[in-house]
Amino acid sequence: MALNRLVLSNFRNIVSVDLQLAPAVNLFCGANGSGKTSLLEAVHMLASGRSFRSRQSQTVIRHEADVLAVFARLAGGTTLGVEKRRDGQGRIRINQSPAESSSQLASCLPLQVINSESFAALDGGPGVRRQLLDWTVFHVEHGFALQWKVYQTALKQRNALLRRGKIDSKSLDPWEQQLVKSGEAVDMLRREVFSRLNVQFQRRLLDLPESVFGALQLHYRGGWKKELSLGEALQASREGDLAQGFTRVGPHRADLRFVIHGQPAHAVLSRGQQKMAVCALRTAMASVVEGAQKAVFLVDDLPSELDEGNQALFAHWVSACASQVLVTGIEHSVTARPWLQLPEPWNAPKMFHVEHGVVTAAEN
């Protein structure tokens, strides 16, 4: 769902700004440190309740202020608002009414961030890739969030018992039963969405050099041996879990694996090739979610991450699956180039100039 209007106050070096955004492409250009990325951070806060650069909201509040506020009106008329105070308190509002959790924000505004940290999916830990899959499942399968929450509660209780050391099986049984019920539901939903995600991912690889990407495969691993049920895996792992003090099998250990000829993809692909694989994955994620609600992409300084040809291909992928994109860069002409090659309305970006926290609409 695209943003029509974005309002910020006291967000990093931005004192106050009220922007009318274009429905497709919005470019924010200026020197390093001018406040471009802060605009993307603010939109991310509207979709998650926090910045993508810091989990501590106090560091995002402008140094002379006690409170920051971010507000947006979406294309469908929904309004989102987030307020963060220096004392750690804050408010989240949807259509002027208090929201119960940040997941409600995420439901209203599916968001994909492409920045230097986004490209760690191939060589990062399993948790990074698991979050990518779960973002997709969350927006497609509305029962997923509840099942995952129930699973995490049961997991926390089982781990607490394991840390005690010597315990009888009767103490573990109730929590293991809950782990099995919710864990198998989580795994089933993940597998269903993964099959759709993999189809979209492979379609995008067809746009890349076959000699490099033709053998790239994406695999899902559920977090326990596939020949066992989750209940059997928990039973088999119990003794070792007691020794280690935590649960070593289950959906919380799931992973996505990128493989080329049996080798981890990050050991085969160059850094630039890895970036394109991640771009293919993230646009594939958005394509799967598209049936429910199109995502907004936040793209930070694309020219510094991809060469000109890959920028154009990425822009093409985004235009096919996103509702809107907000892009930062240093030079207007360079930042706009990959989008100008697209069909309407993607080839008519709205341009903004950012300087010392002041944002002004620029002449196209």
CSV table of N, CA and C in Angstrom, one decimal, residues 25 34 52 62 94 117 156 158 199-200 205 258 266 290 319 343 361:
chain,number,residue,atom,x,y,z
A,25,VAL,N,7.5,6.2,-7.9
A,25,VAL,CA,8.9,6.3,-7.5
A,25,VAL,C,9.2,7.7,-6.9
A,34,SER,N,23.1,14.2,4.9
A,34,SER,CA,22.0,15.3,4.8
A,34,SER,C,20.7,14.9,5.4
A,52,PHE,N,15.5,0.8,11.3
A,52,PHE,CA,16.3,-0.3,10.9
A,52,PHE,C,17.8,-0.1,11.2
A,62,ARG,N,15.8,13.7,17.7
A,62,ARG,CA,16.7,14.8,17.5
A,62,ARG,C,17.2,15.3,18.9
A,94,ILE,N,-3.3,3.6,14.7
A,94,ILE,CA,-3.8,3.3,13.4
A,94,ILE,C,-5.2,3.9,13.2
A,117,GLU,N,23.1,-3.6,4.5
A,117,GLU,CA,22.9,-4.7,5.5
A,117,GLU,C,22.0,-5.8,4.9
A,156,LYS,N,10.0,-21.1,25.3
A,156,LYS,CA,10.6,-20.3,26.5
A,156,LYS,C,10.4,-21.2,27.8
A,158,ARG,N,9.9,-24.5,28.0
A,158,ARG,CA,10.7,-25.7,28.0
A,158,ARG,C,12.1,-25.4,28.3
A,199,VAL,N,9.3,-20.6,-6.6
A,199,VAL,CA,8.9,-20.4,-8.0
A,199,VAL,C,9.3,-19.0,-8.4
A,200,GLN,N,8.9,-18.0,-7.6
A,200,GLN,CA,9.2,-16.6,-8.0
A,200,GLN,C,10.7,-16.3,-8.0
A,205,LEU,N,15.9,-15.6,-11.5
A,205,LEU,CA,17.2,-16.1,-11.9
A,205,LEU,C,17.3,-16.3,-13.4
A,258,PHE,N,21.0,-21.4,0.3
A,258,PHE,CA,21.4,-21.1,-1.1
A,258,PHE,C,22.5,-22.0,-1.4
A,266,HIS,N,27.4,-18.6,-1.1
A,266,HIS,CA,28.3,-17.4,-0.8
A,266,HIS,C,29.8,-17.8,-0.9
A,290,GLU,N,2.2,-10.0,-3.0
A,290,GLU,CA,1.4,-9.1,-3.9
A,290,GLU,C,-0.1,-9.4,-3.9
A,319,SER,N,9.3,-2.8,-10.1
A,319,SER,CA,8.1,-2.3,-10.8
A,319,SER,C,7.1,-3.3,-11.0
A,343,PRO,N,8.2,1.6,-17.9
A,343,PRO,CA,7.0,2.1,-18.4
A,343,PRO,C,6.3,3.0,-17.3
A,361,ALA,N,10.9,19.7,-2.6
A,361,ALA,CA,10.6,19.1,-3.9
A,361,ALA,C,11.5,19.7,-5.0
